[in-house]
PDB file of C-alpha atoms in Angstrom:
ATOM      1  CA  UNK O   1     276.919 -34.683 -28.223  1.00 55.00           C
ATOM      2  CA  UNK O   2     280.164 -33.577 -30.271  1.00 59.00           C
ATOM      3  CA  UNK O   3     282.355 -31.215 -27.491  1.00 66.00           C
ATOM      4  CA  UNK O   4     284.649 -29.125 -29.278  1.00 63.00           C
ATOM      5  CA  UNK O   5     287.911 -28.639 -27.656  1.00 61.00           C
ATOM      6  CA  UNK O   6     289.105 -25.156 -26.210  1.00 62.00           C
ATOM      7  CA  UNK O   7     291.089 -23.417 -28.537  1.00 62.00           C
ATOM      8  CA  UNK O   8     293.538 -22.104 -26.638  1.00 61.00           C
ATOM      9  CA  UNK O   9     296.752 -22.667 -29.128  1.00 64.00           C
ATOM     10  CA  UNK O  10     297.076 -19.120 -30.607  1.00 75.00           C
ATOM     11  CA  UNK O  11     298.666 -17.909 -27.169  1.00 82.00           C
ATOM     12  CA  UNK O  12     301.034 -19.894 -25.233  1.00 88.00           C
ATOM     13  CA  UNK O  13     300.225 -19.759 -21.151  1.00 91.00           C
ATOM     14  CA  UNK O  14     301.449 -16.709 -20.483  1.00 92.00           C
ATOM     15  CA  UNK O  15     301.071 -16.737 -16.630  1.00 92.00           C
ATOM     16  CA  UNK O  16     302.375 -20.568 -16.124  1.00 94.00           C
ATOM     17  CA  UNK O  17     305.329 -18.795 -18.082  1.00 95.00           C
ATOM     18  CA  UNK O  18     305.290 -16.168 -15.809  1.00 94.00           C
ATOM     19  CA  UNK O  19     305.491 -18.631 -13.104  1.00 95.00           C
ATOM     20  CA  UNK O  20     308.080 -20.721 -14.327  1.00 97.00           C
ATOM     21  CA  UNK O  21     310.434 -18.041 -14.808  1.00 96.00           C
ATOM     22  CA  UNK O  22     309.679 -16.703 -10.911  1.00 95.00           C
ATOM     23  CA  UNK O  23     310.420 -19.896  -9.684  1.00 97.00           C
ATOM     24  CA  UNK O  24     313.453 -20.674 -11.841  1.00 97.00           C
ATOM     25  CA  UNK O  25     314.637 -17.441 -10.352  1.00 96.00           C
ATOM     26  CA  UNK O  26     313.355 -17.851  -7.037  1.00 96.00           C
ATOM     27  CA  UNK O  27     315.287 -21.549  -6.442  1.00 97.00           C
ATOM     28  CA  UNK O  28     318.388 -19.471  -6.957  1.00 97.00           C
ATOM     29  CA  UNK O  29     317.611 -17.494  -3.408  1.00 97.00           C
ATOM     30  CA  UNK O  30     315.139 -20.460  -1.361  1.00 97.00           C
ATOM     31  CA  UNK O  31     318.143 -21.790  -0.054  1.00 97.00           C
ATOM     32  CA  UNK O  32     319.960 -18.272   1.393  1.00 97.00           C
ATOM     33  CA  UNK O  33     316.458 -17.634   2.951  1.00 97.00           C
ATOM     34  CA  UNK O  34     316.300 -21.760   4.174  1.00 96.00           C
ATOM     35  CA  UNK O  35     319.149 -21.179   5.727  1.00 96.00           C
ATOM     36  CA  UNK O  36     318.846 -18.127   7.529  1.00 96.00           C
ATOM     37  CA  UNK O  37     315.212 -19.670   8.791  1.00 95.00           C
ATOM     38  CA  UNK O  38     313.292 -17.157   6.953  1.00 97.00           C
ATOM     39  CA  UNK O  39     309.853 -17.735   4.392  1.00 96.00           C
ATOM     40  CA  UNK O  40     309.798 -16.034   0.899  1.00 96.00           C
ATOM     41  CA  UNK O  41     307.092 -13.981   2.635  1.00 97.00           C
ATOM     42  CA  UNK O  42     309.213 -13.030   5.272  1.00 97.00           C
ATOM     43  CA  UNK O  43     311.520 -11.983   3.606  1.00 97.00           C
ATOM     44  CA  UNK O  44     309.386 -10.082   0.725  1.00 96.00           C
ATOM     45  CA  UNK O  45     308.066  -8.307   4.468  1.00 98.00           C
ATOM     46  CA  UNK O  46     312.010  -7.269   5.003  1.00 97.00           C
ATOM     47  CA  UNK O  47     312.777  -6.186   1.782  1.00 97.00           C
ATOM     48  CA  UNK O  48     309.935  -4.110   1.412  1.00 97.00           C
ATOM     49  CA  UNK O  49     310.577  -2.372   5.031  1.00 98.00           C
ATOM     50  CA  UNK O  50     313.885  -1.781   3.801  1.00 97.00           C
ATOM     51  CA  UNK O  51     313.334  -0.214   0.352  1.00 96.00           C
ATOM     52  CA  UNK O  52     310.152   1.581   1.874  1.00 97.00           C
ATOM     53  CA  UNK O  53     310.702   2.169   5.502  1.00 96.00           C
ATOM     54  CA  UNK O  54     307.794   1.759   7.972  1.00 97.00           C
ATOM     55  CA  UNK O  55     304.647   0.666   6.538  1.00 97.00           C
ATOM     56  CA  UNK O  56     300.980   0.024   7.368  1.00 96.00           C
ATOM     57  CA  UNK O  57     300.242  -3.698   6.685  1.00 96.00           C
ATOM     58  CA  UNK O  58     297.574  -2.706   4.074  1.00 95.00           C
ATOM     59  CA  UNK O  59     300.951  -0.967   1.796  1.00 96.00           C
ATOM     60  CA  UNK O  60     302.788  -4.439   2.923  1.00 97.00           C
ATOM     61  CA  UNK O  61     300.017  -6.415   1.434  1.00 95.00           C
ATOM     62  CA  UNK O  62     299.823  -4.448  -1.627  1.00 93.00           C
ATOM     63  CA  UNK O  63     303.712  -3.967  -2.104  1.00 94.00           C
ATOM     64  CA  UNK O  64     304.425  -8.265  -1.094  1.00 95.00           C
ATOM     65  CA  UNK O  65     301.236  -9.419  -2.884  1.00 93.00           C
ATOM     66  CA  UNK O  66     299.802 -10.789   0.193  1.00 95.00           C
ATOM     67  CA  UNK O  67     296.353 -11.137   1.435  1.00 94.00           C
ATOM     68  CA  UNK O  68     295.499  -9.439   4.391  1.00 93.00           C
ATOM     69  CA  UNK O  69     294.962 -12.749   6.130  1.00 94.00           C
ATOM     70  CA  UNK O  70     297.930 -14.171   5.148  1.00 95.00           C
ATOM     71  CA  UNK O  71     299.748 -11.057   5.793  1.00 96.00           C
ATOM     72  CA  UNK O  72     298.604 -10.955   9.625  1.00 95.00           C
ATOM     73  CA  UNK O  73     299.953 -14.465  10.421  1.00 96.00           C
ATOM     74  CA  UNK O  74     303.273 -13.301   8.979  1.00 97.00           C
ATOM     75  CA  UNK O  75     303.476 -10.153  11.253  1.00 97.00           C
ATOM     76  CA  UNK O  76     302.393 -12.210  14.022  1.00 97.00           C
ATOM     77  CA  UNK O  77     305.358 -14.472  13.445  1.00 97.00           C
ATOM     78  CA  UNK O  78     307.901 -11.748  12.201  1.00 97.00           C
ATOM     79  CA  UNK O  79     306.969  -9.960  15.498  1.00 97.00           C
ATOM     80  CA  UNK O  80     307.137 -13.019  17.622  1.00 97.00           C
ATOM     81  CA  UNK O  81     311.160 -13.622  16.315  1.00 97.00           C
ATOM     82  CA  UNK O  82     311.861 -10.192  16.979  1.00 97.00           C
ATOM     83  CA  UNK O  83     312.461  -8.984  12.863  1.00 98.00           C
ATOM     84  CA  UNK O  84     309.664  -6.769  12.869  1.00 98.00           C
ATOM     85  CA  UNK O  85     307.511  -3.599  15.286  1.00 97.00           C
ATOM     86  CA  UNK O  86     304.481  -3.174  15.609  1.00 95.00           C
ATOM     87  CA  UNK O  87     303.473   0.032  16.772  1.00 93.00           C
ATOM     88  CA  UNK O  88     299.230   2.291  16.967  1.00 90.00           C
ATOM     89  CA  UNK O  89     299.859   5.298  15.243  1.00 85.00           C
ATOM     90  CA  UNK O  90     299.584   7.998  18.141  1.00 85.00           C
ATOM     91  CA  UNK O  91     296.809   9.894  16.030  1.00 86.00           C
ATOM     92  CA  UNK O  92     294.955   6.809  15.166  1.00 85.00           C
ATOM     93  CA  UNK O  93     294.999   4.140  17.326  1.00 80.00           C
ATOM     94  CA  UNK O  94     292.771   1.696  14.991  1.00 85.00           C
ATOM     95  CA  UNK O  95     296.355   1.852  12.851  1.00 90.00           C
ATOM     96  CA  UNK O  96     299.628   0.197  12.531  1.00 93.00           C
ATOM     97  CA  UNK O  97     302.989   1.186  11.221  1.00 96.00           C
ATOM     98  CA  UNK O  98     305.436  -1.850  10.890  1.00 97.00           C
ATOM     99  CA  UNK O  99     309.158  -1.057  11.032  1.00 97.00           C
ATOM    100  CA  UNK O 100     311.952  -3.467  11.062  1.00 98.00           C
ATOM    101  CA  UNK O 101     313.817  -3.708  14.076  1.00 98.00           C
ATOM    102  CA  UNK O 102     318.000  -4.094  14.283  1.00 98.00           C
ATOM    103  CA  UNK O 103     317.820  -7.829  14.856  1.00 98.00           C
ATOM    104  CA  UNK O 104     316.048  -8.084  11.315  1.00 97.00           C
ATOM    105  CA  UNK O 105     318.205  -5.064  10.045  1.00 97.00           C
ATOM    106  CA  UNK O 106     321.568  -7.221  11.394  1.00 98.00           C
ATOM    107  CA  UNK O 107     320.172 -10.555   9.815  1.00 97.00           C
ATOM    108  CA  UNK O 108     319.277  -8.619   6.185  1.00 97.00           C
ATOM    109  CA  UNK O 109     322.411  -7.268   6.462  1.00 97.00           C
ATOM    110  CA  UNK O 110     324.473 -10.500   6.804  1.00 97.00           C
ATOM    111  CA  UNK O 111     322.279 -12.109   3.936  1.00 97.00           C
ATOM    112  CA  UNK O 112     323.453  -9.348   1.669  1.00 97.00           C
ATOM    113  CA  UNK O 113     326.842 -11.124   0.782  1.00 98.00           C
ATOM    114  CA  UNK O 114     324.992 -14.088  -0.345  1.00 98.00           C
ATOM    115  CA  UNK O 115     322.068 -12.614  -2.103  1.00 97.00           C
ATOM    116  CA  UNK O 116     324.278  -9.640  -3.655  1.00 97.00           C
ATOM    117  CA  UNK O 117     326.809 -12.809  -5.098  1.00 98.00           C
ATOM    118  CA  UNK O 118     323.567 -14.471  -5.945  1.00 98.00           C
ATOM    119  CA  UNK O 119     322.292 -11.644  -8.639  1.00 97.00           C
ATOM    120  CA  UNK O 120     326.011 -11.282  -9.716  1.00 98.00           C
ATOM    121  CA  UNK O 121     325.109 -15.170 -11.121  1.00 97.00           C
ATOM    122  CA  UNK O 122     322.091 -14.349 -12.321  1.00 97.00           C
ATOM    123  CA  UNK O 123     323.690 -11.531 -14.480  1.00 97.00           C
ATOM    124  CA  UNK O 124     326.684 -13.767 -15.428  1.00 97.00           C
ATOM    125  CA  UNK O 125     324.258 -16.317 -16.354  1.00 97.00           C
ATOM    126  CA  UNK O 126     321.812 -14.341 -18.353  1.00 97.00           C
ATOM    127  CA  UNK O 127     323.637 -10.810 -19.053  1.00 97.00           C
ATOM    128  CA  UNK O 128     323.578  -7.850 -17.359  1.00 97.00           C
ATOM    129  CA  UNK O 129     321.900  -6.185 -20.434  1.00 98.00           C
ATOM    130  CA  UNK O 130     319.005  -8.673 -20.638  1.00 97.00           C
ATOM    131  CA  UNK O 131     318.420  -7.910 -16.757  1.00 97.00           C
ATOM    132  CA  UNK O 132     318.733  -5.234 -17.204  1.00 97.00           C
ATOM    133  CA  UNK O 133     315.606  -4.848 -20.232  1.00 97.00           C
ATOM    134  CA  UNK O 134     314.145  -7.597 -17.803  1.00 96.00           C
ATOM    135  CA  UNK O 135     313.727  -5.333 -15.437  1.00 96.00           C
ATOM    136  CA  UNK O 136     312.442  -2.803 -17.642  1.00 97.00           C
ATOM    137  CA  UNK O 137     309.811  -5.278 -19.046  1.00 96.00           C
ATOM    138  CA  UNK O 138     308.669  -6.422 -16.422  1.00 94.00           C
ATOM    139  CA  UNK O 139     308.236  -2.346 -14.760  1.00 94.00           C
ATOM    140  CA  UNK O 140     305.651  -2.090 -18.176  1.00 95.00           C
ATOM    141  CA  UNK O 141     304.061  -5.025 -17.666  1.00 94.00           C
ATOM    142  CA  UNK O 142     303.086  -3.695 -13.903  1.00 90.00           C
ATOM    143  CA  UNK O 143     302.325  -0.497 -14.891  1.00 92.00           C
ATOM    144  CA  UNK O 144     300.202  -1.164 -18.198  1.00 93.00           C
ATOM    145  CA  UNK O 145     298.645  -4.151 -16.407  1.00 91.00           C
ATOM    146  CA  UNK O 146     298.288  -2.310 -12.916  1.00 81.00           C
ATOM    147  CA  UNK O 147     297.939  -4.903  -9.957  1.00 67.00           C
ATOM    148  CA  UNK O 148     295.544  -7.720  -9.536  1.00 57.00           C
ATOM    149  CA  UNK O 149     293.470  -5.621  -7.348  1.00 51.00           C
ATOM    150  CA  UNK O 150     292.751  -3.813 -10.115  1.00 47.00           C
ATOM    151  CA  UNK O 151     291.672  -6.729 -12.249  1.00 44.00           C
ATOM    152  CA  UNK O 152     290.570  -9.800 -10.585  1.00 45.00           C
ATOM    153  CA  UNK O 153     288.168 -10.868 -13.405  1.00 42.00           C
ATOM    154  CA  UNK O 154     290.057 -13.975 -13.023  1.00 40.00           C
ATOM    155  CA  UNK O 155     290.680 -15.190 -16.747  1.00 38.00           C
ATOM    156  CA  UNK O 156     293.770 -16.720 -18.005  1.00 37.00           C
TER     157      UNK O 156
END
C-alpha cells in the first residue's frame, strides 16, 4: 500500500513558533523567578492578582491559562508560603476570592528591579517599536482567535 505523506509544507508550524518565541522570552525571566523560589505559575498567579486585584480561581484559570486542577495545587501551595488569601465570599460560601497578601506584595515588589531591567533588554535587544507592534499583534491574535476554551477542536 503506497502512504502518501502529510502535506503540511504550505504553512510553517505556527504554534511550535509560537512556542519557541515564549520560551526564548521566557528564559530571559526563569532565572529572576528561580531565584526568588517562585514557579512560572506562581508567578503568572501574582501578576494577575496584581493587574486584576482579587479574583475567583475560575478568572485565575482563565486569565493564567491554567486548568482548574492544576490551578488548585498552586493555591494550595501559594497559600501554604503565605503569597496568597483565600477567603468564602460572605454571600456565597460555595465561593472564593483570592487576594495577594503583603508578603507576596513585598516579594513582587523587590522582583520589580530585576524584571523591570529585564524588559528594558528585551526592548534594547529587539526595539521598543517592534514590542511595541508585538504587543499589538499578539492583543489581535487573542481577540480574533478568542481563548482555547473557545476552540479546543484540537488541530494544529
Amino acid at each position: 500500500m503506497d502512504s502518501q505523506p502529510l502535506d503540511l509544507v504550505h504553512h510553517r508550524n505556527l504554534p511550535l513558533l509560537f512556542l519557541q518565541a515564549r520560551e526564548s522570552v521566557f528564559a530571559r525571566f526563569k532565572p529572576i523567578l528561580n531565584t526568588a523560589g517562585l514557579t512560572e505559575q506562581q508567578w503568572r498567579v501574582v501578576r494577575a492578582l496584581l493587574d486584576h486585584g482579587p479574583l475567583e480561581p475560575r478568572q485565575i484559570g482563565d486569565i493564567c491559562r491554567l486548568s482548574s486542577p492544576s490551578l488548585a495545587g498552586i493555591l494550595a501551595r501559594m497559600d501554604d508560603l503565605g503569597l496568597v488569601l483565600r477567603e468564602r465570599l460572605e454571600n456565597d460560601q460555595r465561593r472564593v476570592r483570592v487576594s495577594v497578601t503583603p508578603k507576596g506584595q513585598a516579594l513582587a515588589a523587590s522582583l520589580a528591579p530585576t524584571i523591570e531591567a529585564t524588559y528594558r533588554e528585551l526592548e534594547n535587544q529587539l526595539g521598543v517599536e517592534f514590542i511595541a507592534h508585538l504587543y499589538t499583534t499578539l492583543d489581535e491574535v487573542i481577540a480574533k482567535l478568542g481563548t482555547a476554551a473557545d476552540s479546543e477542536d484540537g488541530n494544529w
